[in-house]
Coordinates of C-alpha atoms in Angstrom, one line a residue:
X65 CA -63.9 -34.2 8.2
X66 CA -64.6 -37.9 8.9
X67 CA -64.2 -37.7 12.7
X68 CA -66.8 -34.8 12.8
X69 CA -69.3 -36.9 10.8
X70 CA -68.8 -39.9 13.1
X71 CA -69.3 -37.7 16.2
X72 CA -72.5 -36.3 14.8
X73 CA -73.9 -39.7 13.9
X74 CA -73.1 -41.0 17.4
X75 CA -75.4 -38.4 18.8
X76 CA -78.1 -39.7 16.4
X77 CA -79.2 -36.2 15.2
X78 CA -81.9 -36.7 12.6
X79 CA -81.0 -33.7 10.5
X80 CA -77.5 -35.0 9.8
X81 CA -77.1 -38.0 7.6
X82 CA -74.7 -39.8 5.3
X83 CA -75.3 -37.6 2.3
X84 CA -74.7 -34.5 4.4
X85 CA -71.3 -35.9 5.5
X86 CA -70.4 -36.8 1.9
X87 CA -71.1 -33.3 0.8
X88 CA -69.1 -31.8 3.7
X89 CA -66.1 -34.2 3.0
X90 CA -66.1 -33.5 -0.7
X91 CA -66.3 -29.7 -0.1
X92 CA -63.4 -29.8 2.4
X93 CA -61.3 -31.9 0.0
X94 CA -61.9 -29.4 -2.8
X95 CA -60.9 -26.5 -0.4
X96 CA -57.7 -28.2 0.5
X97 CA -56.8 -28.8 -3.2
X98 CA -57.6 -25.3 -4.1
X99 CA -55.4 -23.9 -1.3
X100 CA -52.5 -26.2 -2.5
X101 CA -52.9 -24.9 -6.0
X102 CA -52.9 -21.3 -4.7
X103 CA -49.7 -21.9 -2.8
X104 CA -48.1 -23.5 -5.9
X105 CA -49.2 -20.6 -8.0
X106 CA -47.9 -18.0 -5.5
X107 CA -44.5 -19.9 -5.3
X108 CA -44.3 -20.1 -9.1
X109 CA -45.1 -16.4 -9.4
X110 CA -42.4 -15.5 -6.8
X111 CA -39.9 -17.7 -8.6
X112 CA -40.6 -16.2 -12.0
X113 CA -40.5 -12.7 -10.4
X114 CA -37.2 -13.3 -8.8
X115 CA -35.7 -14.7 -12.1
X116 CA -37.1 -11.7 -13.9
X117 CA -35.7 -9.3 -11.4
X118 CA -32.3 -11.1 -11.6
X119 CA -32.3 -10.9 -15.4
X120 CA -33.5 -7.3 -15.5
X121 CA -31.0 -6.3 -12.7
X122 CA -28.3 -8.7 -13.7
X123 CA -25.5 -6.3 -12.7
X124 CA -26.8 -5.8 -9.2
X125 CA -27.3 -9.5 -8.7
X126 CA -23.9 -10.3 -10.1
X127 CA -22.3 -7.7 -7.8
X128 CA -23.9 -9.1 -4.7
X129 CA -22.9 -12.7 -5.6
X130 CA -19.3 -11.6 -6.5
X131 CA -19.0 -9.6 -3.3
X132 CA -20.2 -12.5 -1.2
X133 CA -17.7 -14.8 -3.0
X134 CA -14.8 -12.3 -2.5
X135 CA -15.6 -11.8 1.1
X136 CA -15.8 -15.6 1.7
X137 CA -12.3 -16.0 0.1
X138 CA -10.9 -13.4 2.6
X139 CA -12.8 -14.9 5.5
X140 CA -11.7 -18.4 4.7
X141 CA -8.0 -17.6 4.4
X142 CA -8.1 -15.5 7.6
X143 CA -9.6 -18.4 9.6
X144 CA -7.1 -20.9 8.0
X145 CA -4.1 -18.7 8.9
X146 CA -5.3 -17.9 12.4
X147 CA -5.9 -21.7 13.1
X148 CA -2.4 -22.6 11.6
X149 CA -0.7 -20.1 13.9
X150 CA -2.8 -21.2 16.9
X151 CA -2.0 -24.9 16.4
X152 CA 1.5 -25.0 14.9
X153 CA 3.4 -21.8 15.8
X154 CA 5.7 -22.5 18.8
X155 CA 6.8 -20.0 21.3
X156 CA 10.4 -18.9 21.2
X157 CA 12.1 -20.0 24.5
X158 CA 14.3 -17.7 26.4
X159 CA 18.0 -17.7 25.9
X160 CA 19.7 -20.6 27.6
X161 CA 16.5 -22.5 28.5
X162 CA 17.0 -25.0 25.6
X163 CA 20.0 -26.3 23.6
X164 CA 21.1 -24.5 20.5
X165 CA 19.9 -27.4 18.3
X166 CA 16.5 -27.2 19.9
X167 CA 16.4 -23.5 19.4
X168 CA 17.3 -23.9 15.7
X169 CA 14.6 -26.5 15.2
X170 CA 12.0 -24.2 16.8
X171 CA 13.1 -21.3 14.6
X172 CA 12.8 -23.5 11.5
X173 CA 9.3 -24.5 12.6
X174 CA 8.3 -20.9 13.0
X175 CA 9.7 -20.0 9.6
X176 CA 7.7 -22.9 8.0
X177 CA 4.5 -21.5 9.5
X178 CA 5.3 -18.0 8.3
X179 CA 6.0 -19.2 4.8
X180 CA 2.9 -21.4 4.7
X181 CA 0.6 -18.7 6.0
X182 CA 2.1 -16.0 3.7
X183 CA 1.6 -18.3 0.6
X184 CA -2.0 -18.9 1.6
X185 CA -2.7 -15.2 1.9
X186 CA -0.9 -14.4 -1.3
X187 CA -3.0 -16.9 -3.3
X188 CA -6.2 -15.4 -1.8
X189 CA -5.1 -11.9 -2.6
X190 CA -4.3 -12.8 -6.2
X191 CA -7.6 -14.6 -6.5
X192 CA -9.5 -11.5 -5.5
X193 CA -7.2 -9.0 -7.2
X194 CA -7.7 -5.2 -7.1
X195 CA -7.7 -3.8 -3.6
X196 CA -6.4 -7.0 -2.2
X197 CA -3.3 -6.9 -4.4
X198 CA -2.7 -3.3 -3.0
X199 CA -2.9 -4.7 0.5
X200 CA -0.3 -7.3 -0.3
X201 CA 2.0 -4.6 -1.7
X202 CA 1.6 -2.7 1.5
X203 CA 2.6 -5.8 3.5
X204 CA 5.7 -6.4 1.3
X205 CA 7.0 -3.0 2.4
X206 CA 6.6 -3.5 6.2
X207 CA 10.0 -5.1 6.8
X208 CA 10.2 -3.3 10.2
X209 CA 7.1 -5.0 11.4
X210 CA 6.5 -8.4 9.7
X211 CA 8.8 -11.4 9.5
X212 CA 11.0 -11.5 6.4
X213 CA 9.1 -14.6 5.1
X214 CA 6.0 -12.5 4.8
X215 CA 7.7 -9.5 3.1
X216 CA 9.6 -11.7 0.6
X217 CA 6.4 -13.7 -0.3
X218 CA 4.4 -10.6 -0.9
X219 CA 7.0 -8.8 -3.0
X220 CA 5.9 -11.0 -5.9
X221 CA 2.6 -9.0 -5.9
X222 CA 4.5 -5.9 -7.1
X223 CA 4.7 -7.5 -10.6
X224 CA 2.2 -10.4 -10.7
X225 CA -1.2 -8.9 -11.6
X226 CA -4.0 -10.3 -13.8
X227 CA -4.6 -8.3 -17.0
X228 CA -8.1 -7.3 -18.0
X229 CA -9.2 -8.4 -21.5
X230 CA -8.9 -6.1 -24.5
X231 CA -12.7 -6.0 -24.8
X232 CA -13.0 -4.9 -21.2
X233 CA -10.4 -2.2 -21.7
X234 CA -12.2 -1.0 -24.8
X235 CA -15.4 -0.7 -22.9
X236 CA -13.8 1.4 -20.2
X237 CA -12.2 3.7 -22.7
X238 CA -15.5 4.2 -24.6
X239 CA -17.5 4.9 -21.5
X240 CA -15.0 7.4 -20.1
X241 CA -13.9 9.3 -23.2
X242 CA -17.0 8.9 -25.4
X243 CA -14.9 7.5 -28.2
X244 CA -13.9 4.0 -29.2
X245 CA -10.3 2.7 -29.3
X246 CA -10.3 2.9 -33.1
X247 CA -11.5 6.5 -33.0
X248 CA -8.8 7.6 -30.6
X249 CA -5.8 5.5 -31.7
X250 CA -4.4 4.4 -35.1
X251 CA -2.4 1.8 -33.2
X252 CA -3.3 0.1 -29.9
X253 CA -1.1 -2.8 -28.7
X254 CA -3.3 -5.7 -27.5
X255 CA -0.6 -6.8 -25.0
X256 CA -0.2 -4.5 -22.0
X257 CA 3.3 -3.2 -21.2
X258 CA 2.5 -3.2 -17.5
X259 CA -0.2 -4.6 -15.3
X260 CA -0.7 -3.2 -11.8
X261 CA -3.3 -3.9 -9.1
X262 CA -5.6 -1.1 -10.1
X263 CA -4.8 -0.5 -13.8
X264 CA -2.8 -1.6 -16.8
X265 CA -0.9 0.3 -19.4
X266 CA -0.9 -0.1 -23.2
X267 CA 1.3 1.4 -25.9
X268 CA -0.7 3.3 -28.6
X269 CA -0.4 6.0 -31.3
X270 CA -2.9 8.9 -31.3
X271 CA -4.9 9.0 -34.5
X272 CA -5.0 12.9 -34.6
X273 CA -1.3 13.7 -34.1
X274 CA 0.5 10.4 -34.7
X275 CA 2.2 10.7 -31.3
X276 CA 3.3 7.6 -29.5
X277 CA 1.6 7.4 -26.1
X278 CA 1.1 5.2 -23.1
X279 CA -2.6 4.6 -22.1
X280 CA -3.3 3.8 -18.5
X281 CA -6.7 2.1 -18.1
X282 CA -8.4 1.1 -14.8
X283 CA -9.5 -2.5 -14.4
X284 CA -13.3 -2.4 -15.0
X285 CA -14.5 -3.8 -11.6
X286 CA -11.9 -2.3 -9.2
X287 CA -14.1 0.8 -8.5
X288 CA -17.2 -1.4 -8.1
X289 CA -15.7 -3.7 -5.5
X290 CA -13.5 -1.1 -3.7
X291 CA -15.9 -0.2 -0.9
X292 CA -17.0 -3.8 -0.1
X293 CA -13.3 -4.9 -0.3
X294 CA -12.1 -2.3 2.1
X295 CA -15.0 -3.1 4.5
X296 CA -14.1 -6.8 4.3
X297 CA -10.4 -6.0 5.0
X298 CA -11.4 -3.9 8.0
X299 CA -13.6 -6.7 9.4
X300 CA -10.9 -9.3 8.8
X301 CA -8.3 -7.2 10.7
X302 CA -10.8 -6.8 13.6
X303 CA -11.3 -10.5 13.7
X304 CA -7.5 -11.2 13.8
X305 CA -7.2 -8.5 16.5
X306 CA -9.9 -10.3 18.6
X307 CA -8.0 -13.6 18.3
X308 CA -4.5 -12.0 18.7
X309 CA -4.9 -8.8 20.8
X310 CA -1.3 -7.7 19.9
X311 CA -2.4 -7.4 16.2
X312 CA -3.2 -3.7 15.9
X313 CA -3.1 -3.0 12.2
X314 CA -6.5 -1.4 11.8
X315 CA -4.6 1.8 10.7
X316 CA -3.7 -0.1 7.5
X317 CA -7.3 -0.5 6.4
X318 CA -8.0 3.1 7.5
X319 CA -5.0 4.3 5.4
X320 CA -6.2 2.3 2.3
X321 CA -9.7 3.7 2.8
X322 CA -8.3 7.3 2.7
X323 CA -5.8 6.7 -0.2
X324 CA -7.8 4.5 -2.5
X325 CA -10.4 7.0 -3.8
X326 CA -7.6 9.3 -4.8
X327 CA -5.7 6.6 -6.6
X328 CA -8.9 5.5 -8.4
X329 CA -9.4 9.0 -10.0
X330 CA -6.7 9.4 -12.7
X331 CA -7.4 13.1 -12.9
X332 CA -5.3 13.2 -9.6
X333 CA -2.5 11.4 -11.5
X334 CA -2.4 14.2 -14.1
X335 CA -2.5 17.1 -11.6
X336 CA 0.2 15.4 -9.3
X337 CA 2.5 14.8 -12.2
X338 CA 2.2 18.4 -13.4
X339 CA 2.9 19.6 -9.8
X340 CA 6.1 17.5 -9.7
X341 CA 7.2 18.8 -13.0
X342 CA 6.8 22.3 -11.7
X343 CA 8.6 21.6 -8.4
X344 CA 11.7 20.2 -10.2
X345 CA 11.7 22.7 -13.1
X346 CA 14.5 24.7 -11.4
X347 CA 16.6 21.6 -10.6
X348 CA 18.4 21.1 -13.9
X349 CA 21.1 19.1 -12.2
X350 CA 18.7 16.3 -11.2
X351 CA 18.0 13.8 -14.0
X352 CA 14.3 13.5 -13.2
X353 CA 11.8 13.0 -16.1
X354 CA 8.0 12.9 -15.6
X355 CA 5.9 11.8 -18.6
X356 CA 3.9 14.6 -20.1
X357 CA 0.2 14.2 -19.4
X358 CA -2.1 14.6 -22.4
X359 CA -5.6 13.7 -21.3
X360 CA -7.2 12.3 -18.2
X361 CA -10.6 11.0 -17.1
X362 CA -11.4 9.1 -13.9
X363 CA -10.4 5.8 -15.4
X364 CA -8.3 6.6 -18.5
X365 CA -5.0 8.5 -18.6
X366 CA -3.2 9.2 -21.8
X367 CA 0.5 10.3 -21.4
X368 CA 3.7 10.6 -23.2
X369 CA 5.3 7.2 -24.0
X370 CA 8.8 6.8 -22.3
X371 CA 11.3 4.1 -23.3
X372 CA 13.2 2.5 -20.4
X373 CA 13.4 -0.3 -17.9
X374 CA 13.0 -0.8 -14.2
X375 CA 15.7 0.9 -12.1
X376 CA 16.7 -2.5 -10.5
X377 CA 17.3 -4.2 -13.8
X378 CA 21.1 -4.5 -13.4
X379 CA 21.7 -6.3 -16.7
X380 CA 19.9 -3.4 -18.5
X381 CA 22.0 -0.8 -16.6
X382 CA 25.3 -2.7 -17.5
X383 CA 24.2 -3.0 -21.1
X384 CA 23.9 0.9 -21.4
X385 CA 27.0 1.6 -19.1
X386 CA 24.8 3.2 -16.4
X387 CA 26.3 3.2 -13.0
X388 CA 23.9 1.8 -10.3
X389 CA 25.5 3.9 -7.6
X390 CA 24.6 7.1 -9.6
X391 CA 21.0 5.8 -10.1
X392 CA 20.8 5.2 -6.3
X393 CA 22.2 8.6 -5.5
X394 CA 19.8 10.5 -7.8
X395 CA 16.8 8.5 -6.5
X396 CA 17.8 9.5 -3.0
X397 CA 18.2 13.2 -4.0
X398 CA 14.8 13.3 -5.6
X399 CA 13.0 11.9 -2.6
X400 CA 15.0 13.9 -0.1
X401 CA 14.0 17.0 -2.0
X402 CA 10.4 16.0 -1.9
X403 CA 10.4 15.1 1.8
X404 CA 12.4 17.8 3.4
X405 CA 12.1 20.8 1.0
X406 CA 9.1 20.7 -1.2
X407 CA 6.8 18.7 1.1
X408 CA 5.0 17.0 -1.9
X409 CA 5.9 13.3 -1.6
X410 CA 5.4 10.4 -4.0
X411 CA 4.5 7.6 -1.6
X412 CA 4.8 4.5 -3.8
X413 CA 8.4 4.4 -5.1
X414 CA 8.7 0.6 -5.8
X415 CA 11.0 -0.4 -8.7
X416 CA 8.0 -0.7 -11.1
X417 CA 7.4 3.0 -10.7
X418 CA 11.1 4.1 -11.1
X419 CA 12.4 3.6 -14.7
X420 CA 15.8 4.4 -16.1
X421 CA 16.0 5.8 -19.6
X422 CA 19.4 5.8 -21.3
X423 CA 20.8 9.1 -22.8
X424 CA 23.9 10.0 -24.7
X425 CA 26.5 11.4 -22.3
X426 CA 26.4 15.2 -22.1
X427 CA 23.1 15.4 -24.1
X428 CA 21.3 16.8 -21.1
X429 CA 22.0 19.7 -18.7
X430 CA 22.4 17.3 -15.7
X431 CA 25.4 15.6 -17.4
X432 CA 24.3 12.0 -16.7
X433 CA 23.9 9.3 -19.3
X434 CA 20.4 8.5 -18.0
X435 CA 17.1 9.9 -16.9
X436 CA 15.2 8.8 -13.9
X437 CA 11.6 8.4 -15.0
X438 CA 9.0 8.7 -12.2
X439 CA 5.7 6.8 -12.9
X440 CA 2.3 6.3 -11.3
X441 CA 1.4 9.6 -9.7
X442 CA -1.8 8.5 -7.9
X443 CA -0.5 8.4 -4.3
X444 CA 1.0 11.6 -3.0
X445 CA 1.0 13.3 0.4
X446 CA 1.4 17.0 1.2
X447 CA 3.8 17.1 4.2
X448 CA 3.0 20.1 6.5
X449 CA 6.0 22.4 7.1
X450 CA 5.9 21.7 10.9
X451 CA 6.0 18.0 10.3
X452 CA 9.0 18.4 7.9
X453 CA 10.8 20.5 10.5
X454 CA 10.2 17.9 13.3
X455 CA 11.1 15.0 11.0
X456 CA 14.4 16.7 10.0
X457 CA 15.3 17.4 13.6
X458 CA 14.6 13.8 14.5
X459 CA 16.9 12.5 11.7
X460 CA 19.6 15.1 12.5
X461 CA 19.5 13.9 16.1
X462 CA 19.9 10.3 14.9
X463 CA 22.8 11.1 12.8
X464 CA 24.6 12.7 15.8
X465 CA 23.5 10.0 18.2
X466 CA 22.1 12.7 20.5
X467 CA 19.8 10.7 22.8
X468 CA 18.3 13.7 24.6
X469 CA 17.2 15.1 21.3
X470 CA 16.2 11.7 20.0
X471 CA 13.8 11.3 23.0
X472 CA 12.4 14.8 22.5
X473 CA 11.7 14.6 18.7
X474 CA 10.6 10.9 18.9
X475 CA 7.9 11.9 21.4
X476 CA 6.8 14.8 19.2
X477 CA 6.5 12.6 16.1
X478 CA 5.3 9.2 17.4
X479 CA 3.4 10.2 20.5
X480 CA 5.0 7.4 22.5
X481 CA 8.0 7.0 24.8
X482 CA 9.4 4.1 22.8
X483 CA 12.1 6.3 21.3
X484 CA 14.6 3.4 20.8
X485 CA 12.1 1.3 18.8
X486 CA 10.9 4.3 16.8
X487 CA 14.5 5.1 15.9
X488 CA 15.1 1.5 14.8
X489 CA 12.0 1.6 12.6
X490 CA 13.0 4.9 11.1
X491 CA 16.7 4.1 10.3
X492 CA 16.5 0.3 9.7
X493 CA 19.5 -0.1 12.1
X494 CA 19.9 -1.5 15.6
X495 CA 19.9 0.8 18.6
X496 CA 23.5 0.0 19.4
X497 CA 24.5 1.5 16.0
X498 CA 22.6 4.7 16.8
X499 CA 23.7 5.3 20.4
X500 CA 27.3 4.7 19.4
X501 CA 27.0 7.3 16.6
X502 CA 27.9 4.7 14.0
X503 CA 25.3 5.4 11.4
X504 CA 27.0 5.4 8.1
X505 CA 30.1 3.6 9.4
X506 CA 31.3 0.2 8.2
X507 CA 30.4 -1.2 11.7
X508 CA 26.7 -0.3 11.4
X509 CA 24.5 -3.2 12.3
X510 CA 21.4 -3.7 10.2
X511 CA 18.0 -4.1 11.8
X512 CA 17.2 -7.8 12.3
X513 CA 13.6 -8.5 13.4
X514 CA 14.2 -12.1 14.4
X515 CA 17.2 -11.3 16.6
X516 CA 15.3 -8.4 18.3
X517 CA 12.3 -10.7 18.9
X518 CA 14.6 -13.1 20.8
X519 CA 15.8 -10.3 23.0
X520 CA 12.4 -8.8 23.5
X521 CA 9.5 -11.2 23.4
X522 CA 6.9 -8.4 23.4
X523 CA 8.6 -6.6 20.5
X524 CA 5.7 -7.1 18.1
X525 CA 3.3 -5.6 20.6
X526 CA 5.5 -2.6 21.0
X527 CA 5.9 -2.1 17.2
X528 CA 2.2 -2.1 16.7
X529 CA 1.8 0.3 19.6
X530 CA 4.2 2.7 17.9
X531 CA 2.5 2.4 14.5
X532 CA -1.0 2.8 15.9
X533 CA 0.0 6.1 17.6
X534 CA 1.9 7.9 14.8
X535 CA 0.0 10.3 12.5
X536 CA -1.2 8.9 9.2
X537 CA 1.2 11.0 7.2
X538 CA 4.2 9.5 9.0
X539 CA 3.0 6.0 8.2
X540 CA 3.3 6.8 4.5
X541 CA 6.7 8.4 5.0
X542 CA 7.9 5.2 6.8
X543 CA 6.5 3.1 3.9
X544 CA 8.3 5.3 1.4
X545 CA 11.6 5.0 3.3
X546 CA 11.3 1.2 3.3
X547 CA 10.6 1.0 -0.4
X548 CA 13.6 3.2 -1.1
X549 CA 15.8 1.0 1.1
X550 CA 14.6 -2.0 -0.9
X551 CA 15.5 -0.3 -4.2
X552 CA 19.0 0.5 -2.8
X553 CA 19.5 -3.1 -1.7
X554 CA 18.6 -4.4 -5.2
X555 CA 20.8 -1.8 -7.0
X556 CA 23.8 -3.0 -4.9
X557 CA 22.9 -6.7 -4.7
X558 CA 25.9 -7.8 -6.8
X559 CA 28.4 -5.4 -5.3
X560 CA 31.1 -6.2 -2.6
X561 CA 30.5 -5.1 1.0
X562 CA 32.9 -2.2 0.7
X563 CA 31.0 -0.7 -2.1
X564 CA 27.7 -1.2 -0.3
X565 CA 29.1 0.5 2.9
X566 CA 30.4 3.4 0.8
X567 CA 27.0 3.9 -0.8
X568 CA 25.3 3.7 2.6
X569 CA 27.7 6.4 3.9
X570 CA 26.7 8.7 1.0
X571 CA 23.1 8.1 1.8
X572 CA 23.5 9.3 5.4
X573 CA 25.5 12.3 4.2
X574 CA 22.7 13.2 1.8
X575 CA 20.0 12.8 4.5
X576 CA 22.1 15.0 6.9
X577 CA 22.4 17.7 4.2
X578 CA 18.7 17.9 3.5
X579 CA 17.8 17.8 7.2
X580 CA 20.0 20.8 7.7
X581 CA 18.4 22.6 4.8
X582 CA 14.9 21.9 6.3
X583 CA 16.0 23.1 9.7
X584 CA 17.6 26.2 8.3
X585 CA 14.5 27.1 6.2
X586 CA 12.2 26.5 9.2
X587 CA 14.3 28.7 11.5
X588 CA 14.6 31.4 8.8
X589 CA 10.8 31.5 8.4
X590 CA 10.4 31.7 12.2
X591 CA 12.9 34.6 12.4
X592 CA 11.3 36.4 9.4
X593 CA 7.8 36.3 10.9
X594 CA 8.8 37.1 14.5
X595 CA 7.0 40.4 15.5
X596 CA 8.6 43.4 17.1
X597 CA 12.1 42.6 15.9
X598 CA 14.4 45.4 14.7
X599 CA 15.2 44.9 11.0
X600 CA 18.9 45.0 11.6
X601 CA 18.6 42.4 14.3
X602 CA 16.5 40.2 12.0
X603 CA 19.1 40.4 9.3
X604 CA 21.8 39.5 11.8
X605 CA 19.9 36.5 13.1
X606 CA 19.2 35.3 9.5
X607 CA 22.9 35.6 8.7
X608 CA 23.8 33.6 11.8
X609 CA 21.3 30.9 10.9
X610 CA 22.8 30.6 7.4
X611 CA 26.3 30.5 8.8
X612 CA 25.4 27.8 11.3
X613 CA 23.9 25.8 8.4
X614 CA 27.0 26.1 6.3
X615 CA 29.3 25.2 9.3
X616 CA 27.2 22.1 10.2
X617 CA 26.8 20.9 6.6
X618 CA 30.5 21.2 6.0
X619 CA 31.3 19.3 9.2

């Protein structure tokens, strides 16, 4: 280096001269240039290697990039909504502390924030699709927890889903069945007849038999993204909980984590559908139809094609002279039978999964001019017999307004002492209706979340406490109840109040009947398996049990 040469010359050492310095300087310069080129060569090699790895492992690189993008969409909307609520959501003042005009203005402001936040979340869910759409559908059914603005906004996700392309569908069919679309089908409609969050359905004709079929095909990337999406949702909920401690909905992500793998395997659809057909084979008086399953793989399901329309399509029902009240009654019978008697419950009964198929009057043994077609058999739960008994006792106590029994069975089911709130969530009616034994009467007051929030500022915290403590199976039963209530509301949307009240009364009577059936059967099983009982005494007790059922059911 120059400063070294100058130092040596200053000491006047005879064996160091100018030529020696020039040689040293030139050598150092060459070394520096060689190291620069080596660094450049190493950088170029790493770049080429990274590009080569990305090209060779394109799927992995794409998955990582797409997962980061989807997670960033979820994180971004979570932060936006949390900030919006933190900055713009006013507290609801206590009764009498402000004028009525001021209270209405505050409520309007709260509603605007709810709508704005729900729309942001809905757009993010639609952008990501798949599991996120499923999350939105869960939210739309939580009318006992979330403001109506959120539920109404998310209801659009029951129908608005993005279809996969025909090429993508063809690839999934080829990979799962080992045959191309042309080899399997002589006709395959390019336009899907239904698009859901996890799959879409196409009409087709089997090449071998000429039978018209419906082909359910899973969206190609749903399974790939499912694990990272559920993990992202869990982290998102944890973050919201850290900002708003009253938000305790981690059970929702846990439920999705448990349910989704079953829904993503269409072999479960086939076995569940066949189980339901067997369960209702002896009920010729119920107009239930389940499409016949022909072939199933994990991502492709081929089944009988069924004509019909959604059960809440009132114009279609009127066109075929089908009575909406009969449709409502038979939907209620099907799900009451599943819940209280069979214990094998379809947990996703939104209108897109309940079709009505017209029939000629008297052409079937059930005597109705329609069939109720049950679709999408991916999400079922087996209800234990002890749970069915306790659930039936709880409902029977609610029907009678027996507060002692309500407290007892509420504690058994929910694990909390918040029996009034649990009763409200279960029935969809105010506590005043229950304690005055007015369920099913024309004076029954419907559950109003906003009104209850004004009366109890900590209501949201209590609701989340109840839902966080109940067993997972009960959460799905509650969701099923709310979806069925939504179906009923739509079926009677254009009917006068008197007709709606009459339909509600029939609903309570039906629930009461099936509760008594479940209680009778549970007590009969207990009597039959009781040891050291004289046979004659056992027969006597069984007869009394049946007589008590008949008397209570008649009453």
